[in-house]
GROMACS .gro file of C-alpha atoms in nm:
model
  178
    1UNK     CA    1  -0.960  -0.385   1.979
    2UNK     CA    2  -1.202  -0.511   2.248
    3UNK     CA    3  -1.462  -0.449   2.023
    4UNK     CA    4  -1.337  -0.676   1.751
    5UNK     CA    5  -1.534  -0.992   1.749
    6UNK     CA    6  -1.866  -0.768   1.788
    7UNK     CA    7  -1.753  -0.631   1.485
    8UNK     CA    8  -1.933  -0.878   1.260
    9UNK     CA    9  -2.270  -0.840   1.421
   10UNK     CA   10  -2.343  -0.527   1.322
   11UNK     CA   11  -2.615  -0.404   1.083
   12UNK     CA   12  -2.557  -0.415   0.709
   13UNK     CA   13  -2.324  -0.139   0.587
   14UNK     CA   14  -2.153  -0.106   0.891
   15UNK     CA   15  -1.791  -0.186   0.923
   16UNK     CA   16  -1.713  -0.552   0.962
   17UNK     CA   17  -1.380  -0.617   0.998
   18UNK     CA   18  -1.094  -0.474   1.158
   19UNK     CA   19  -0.716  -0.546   1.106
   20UNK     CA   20  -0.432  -0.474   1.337
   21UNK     CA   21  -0.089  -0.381   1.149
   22UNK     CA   22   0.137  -0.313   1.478
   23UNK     CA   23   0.300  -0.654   1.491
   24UNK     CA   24   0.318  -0.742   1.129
   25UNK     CA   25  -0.025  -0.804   1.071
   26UNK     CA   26  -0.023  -0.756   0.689
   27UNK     CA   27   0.186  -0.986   0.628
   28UNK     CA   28   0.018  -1.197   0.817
   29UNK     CA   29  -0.331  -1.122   0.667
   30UNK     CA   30  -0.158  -1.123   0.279
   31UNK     CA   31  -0.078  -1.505   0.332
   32UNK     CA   32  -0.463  -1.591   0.360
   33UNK     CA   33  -0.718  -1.495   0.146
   34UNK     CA   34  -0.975  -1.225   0.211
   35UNK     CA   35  -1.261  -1.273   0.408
   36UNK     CA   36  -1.591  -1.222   0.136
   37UNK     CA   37  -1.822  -1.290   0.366
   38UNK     CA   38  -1.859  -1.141   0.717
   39UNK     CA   39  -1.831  -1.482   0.820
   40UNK     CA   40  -1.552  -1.590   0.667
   41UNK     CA   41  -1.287  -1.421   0.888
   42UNK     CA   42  -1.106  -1.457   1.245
   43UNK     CA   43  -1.409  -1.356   1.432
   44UNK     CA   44  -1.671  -1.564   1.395
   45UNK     CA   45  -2.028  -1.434   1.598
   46UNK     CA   46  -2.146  -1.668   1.867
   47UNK     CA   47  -2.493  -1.532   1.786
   48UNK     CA   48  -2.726  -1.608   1.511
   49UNK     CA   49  -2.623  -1.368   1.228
   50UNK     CA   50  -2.920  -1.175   1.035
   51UNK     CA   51  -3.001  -1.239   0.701
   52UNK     CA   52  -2.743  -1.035   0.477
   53UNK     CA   53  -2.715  -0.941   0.087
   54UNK     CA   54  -2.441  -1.232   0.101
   55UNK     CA   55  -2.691  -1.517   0.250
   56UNK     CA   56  -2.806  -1.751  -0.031
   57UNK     CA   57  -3.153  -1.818  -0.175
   58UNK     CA   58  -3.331  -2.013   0.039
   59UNK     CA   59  -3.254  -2.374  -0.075
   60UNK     CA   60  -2.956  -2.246  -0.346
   61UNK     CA   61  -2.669  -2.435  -0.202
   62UNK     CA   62  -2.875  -2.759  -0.199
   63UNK     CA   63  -2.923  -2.708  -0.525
   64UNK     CA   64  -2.561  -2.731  -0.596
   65UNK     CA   65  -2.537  -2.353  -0.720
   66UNK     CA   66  -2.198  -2.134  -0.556
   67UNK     CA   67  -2.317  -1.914  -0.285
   68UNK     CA   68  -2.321  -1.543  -0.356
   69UNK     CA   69  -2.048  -1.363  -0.191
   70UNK     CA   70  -1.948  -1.016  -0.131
   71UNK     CA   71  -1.616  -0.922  -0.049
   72UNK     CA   72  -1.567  -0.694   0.284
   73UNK     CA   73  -1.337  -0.393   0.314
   74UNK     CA   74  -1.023  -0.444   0.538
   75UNK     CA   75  -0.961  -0.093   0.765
   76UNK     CA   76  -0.618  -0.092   0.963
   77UNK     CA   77  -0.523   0.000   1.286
   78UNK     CA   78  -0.178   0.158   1.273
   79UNK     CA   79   0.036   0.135   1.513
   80UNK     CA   80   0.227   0.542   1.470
   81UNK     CA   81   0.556   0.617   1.407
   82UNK     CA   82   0.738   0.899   1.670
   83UNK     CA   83   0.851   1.219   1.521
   84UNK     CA   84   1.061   1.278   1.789
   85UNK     CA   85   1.227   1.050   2.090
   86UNK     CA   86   1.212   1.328   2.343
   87UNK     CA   87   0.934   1.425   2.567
   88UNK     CA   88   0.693   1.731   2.573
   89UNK     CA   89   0.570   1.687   2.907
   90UNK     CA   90   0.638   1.537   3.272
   91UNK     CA   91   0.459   1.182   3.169
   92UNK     CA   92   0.719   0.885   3.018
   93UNK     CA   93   0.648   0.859   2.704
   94UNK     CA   94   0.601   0.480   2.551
   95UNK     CA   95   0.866   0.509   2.265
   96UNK     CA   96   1.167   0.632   2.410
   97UNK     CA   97   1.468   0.461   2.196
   98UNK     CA   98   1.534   0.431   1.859
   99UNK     CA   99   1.511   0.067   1.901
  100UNK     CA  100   1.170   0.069   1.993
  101UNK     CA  101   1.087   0.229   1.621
  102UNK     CA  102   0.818   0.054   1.379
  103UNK     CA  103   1.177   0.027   1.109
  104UNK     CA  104   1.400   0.272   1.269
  105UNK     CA  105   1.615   0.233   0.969
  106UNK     CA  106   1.340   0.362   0.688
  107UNK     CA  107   1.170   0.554   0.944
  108UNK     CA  108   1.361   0.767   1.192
  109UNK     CA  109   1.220   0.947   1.478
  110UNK     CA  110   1.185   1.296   1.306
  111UNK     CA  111   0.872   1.427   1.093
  112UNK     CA  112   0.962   1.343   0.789
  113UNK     CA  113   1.065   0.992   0.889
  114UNK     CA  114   0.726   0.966   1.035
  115UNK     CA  115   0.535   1.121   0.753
  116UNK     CA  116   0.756   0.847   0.547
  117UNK     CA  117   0.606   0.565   0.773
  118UNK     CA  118   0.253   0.684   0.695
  119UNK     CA  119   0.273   0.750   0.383
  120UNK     CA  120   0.390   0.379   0.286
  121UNK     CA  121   0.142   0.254   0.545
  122UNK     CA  122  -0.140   0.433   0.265
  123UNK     CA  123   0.044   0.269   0.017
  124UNK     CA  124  -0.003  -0.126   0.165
  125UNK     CA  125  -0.391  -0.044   0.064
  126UNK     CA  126  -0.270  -0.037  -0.318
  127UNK     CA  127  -0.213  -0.435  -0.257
  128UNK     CA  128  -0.477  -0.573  -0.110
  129UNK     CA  129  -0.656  -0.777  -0.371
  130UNK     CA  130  -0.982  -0.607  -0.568
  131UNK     CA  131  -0.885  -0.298  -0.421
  132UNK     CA  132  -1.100  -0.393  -0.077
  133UNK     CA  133  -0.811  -0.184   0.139
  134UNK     CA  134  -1.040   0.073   0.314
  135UNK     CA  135  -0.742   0.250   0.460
  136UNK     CA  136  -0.600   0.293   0.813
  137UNK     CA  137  -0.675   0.441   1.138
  138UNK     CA  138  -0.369   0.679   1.326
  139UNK     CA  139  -0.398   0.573   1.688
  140UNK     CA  140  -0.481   0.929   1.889
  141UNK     CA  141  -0.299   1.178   1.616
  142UNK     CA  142  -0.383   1.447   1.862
  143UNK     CA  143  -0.214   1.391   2.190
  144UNK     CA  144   0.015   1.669   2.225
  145UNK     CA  145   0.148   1.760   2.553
  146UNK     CA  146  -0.202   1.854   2.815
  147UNK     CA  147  -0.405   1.705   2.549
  148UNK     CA  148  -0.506   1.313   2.654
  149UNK     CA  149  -0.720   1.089   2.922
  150UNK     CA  150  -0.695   1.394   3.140
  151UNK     CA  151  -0.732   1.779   3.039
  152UNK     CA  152  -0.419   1.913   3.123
  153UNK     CA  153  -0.242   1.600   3.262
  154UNK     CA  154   0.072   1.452   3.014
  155UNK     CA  155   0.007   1.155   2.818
  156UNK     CA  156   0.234   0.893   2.717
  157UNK     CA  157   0.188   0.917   2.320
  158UNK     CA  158   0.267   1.311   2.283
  159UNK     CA  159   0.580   1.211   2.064
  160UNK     CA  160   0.368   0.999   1.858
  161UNK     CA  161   0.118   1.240   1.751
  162UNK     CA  162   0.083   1.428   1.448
  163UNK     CA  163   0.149   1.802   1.594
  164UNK     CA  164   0.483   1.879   1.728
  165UNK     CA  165   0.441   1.968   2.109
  166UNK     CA  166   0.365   2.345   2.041
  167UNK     CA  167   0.025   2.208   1.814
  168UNK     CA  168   0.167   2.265   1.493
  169UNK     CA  169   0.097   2.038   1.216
  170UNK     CA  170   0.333   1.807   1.102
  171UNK     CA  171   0.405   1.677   0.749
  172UNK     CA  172   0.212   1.315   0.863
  173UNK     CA  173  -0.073   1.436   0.899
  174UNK     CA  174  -0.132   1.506   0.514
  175UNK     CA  175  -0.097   1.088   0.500
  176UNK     CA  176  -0.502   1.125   0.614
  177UNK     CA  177  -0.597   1.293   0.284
  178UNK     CA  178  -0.851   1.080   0.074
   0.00000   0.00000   0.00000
């Protein structure tokens, strides 16, 4: 996320915006319109921008004609659901309790509750307006037990990942299909 407000200054046809879902973000972000112009959003670039494909004519606004604007794809960053509240290695894991879970009530800690939870993330996409959703990003799907910062070392997100602790794929991951 530190990279966020750099987001924007990037070359054309890179991605411009980022959205965060893990603390009810969409909701937040469905309550104001969508950015449709890399300007337009929560990040605004201290820098001069370059000249986009959604920059006016030269002289068109003072003309009194609508600028021309594009409207720019919304990614999210998901926060991931558990499949499990136990641990696979020595490390303390960072969702431990049922109460810590996204909605523990529609989505338990097992694989299909998680697989659930990320299948009804791919579904928020389906609602953002003009179809602009770009789809979301699983934080570290990977991190089974010896797997993380470290080779070898535990890592606090090995219940959150999308193999069970043995590196067997679990039903989530099929959420990433196109």
């Amino acid at each position: 996320m530190a990279a966020g407000p750099d987001l924007p200054r990037r070359r054309p046809g890179e991605l411009r915006r980022v959205h965060h879902l893990a603390a009810g973000g969409y909701r937040r972000r469905a309550q104001r319109p969508l950015p449709t112009s890399p300007g337009d959003g929560p990040h605004r670039p201290r820098r001069r921008q370059p000249r986009l494909a959604v920059l006016p004519r030269r002289g068109a606004r003072a003309r009194g004609r609508p600028r021309r604007r594009r409207a720019v794809l919304l990614p999210v960053l998901a926060r991931p659901a558990p499949w499990t509240l136990s641990n696979g290695d020595d490390l303390e894991n960072l969702v431990t309790t049922a109460d810590q879970l996204p909605d523990g009530a529609s989505y338990p800690a097992s694989p299909t509750g998680q697989a659930d939870y990320f299948e009804a993330l791919r579904g928020v996409f389906g609602d953002v307006p003009g179809g602009h959703g770009l789809g979301f990003v699983a934080w570290e799907p990977e991190w089974v037990p010896g797997v993380g910062w470290e080779p070898g070392a535990g890592n606090p997100n090995d219940n959150l990942a999308m193999f069970d602790f043995s590196g067997r794929a679990l039903p989530s991951l099929r959420s990433l299909r196109r």
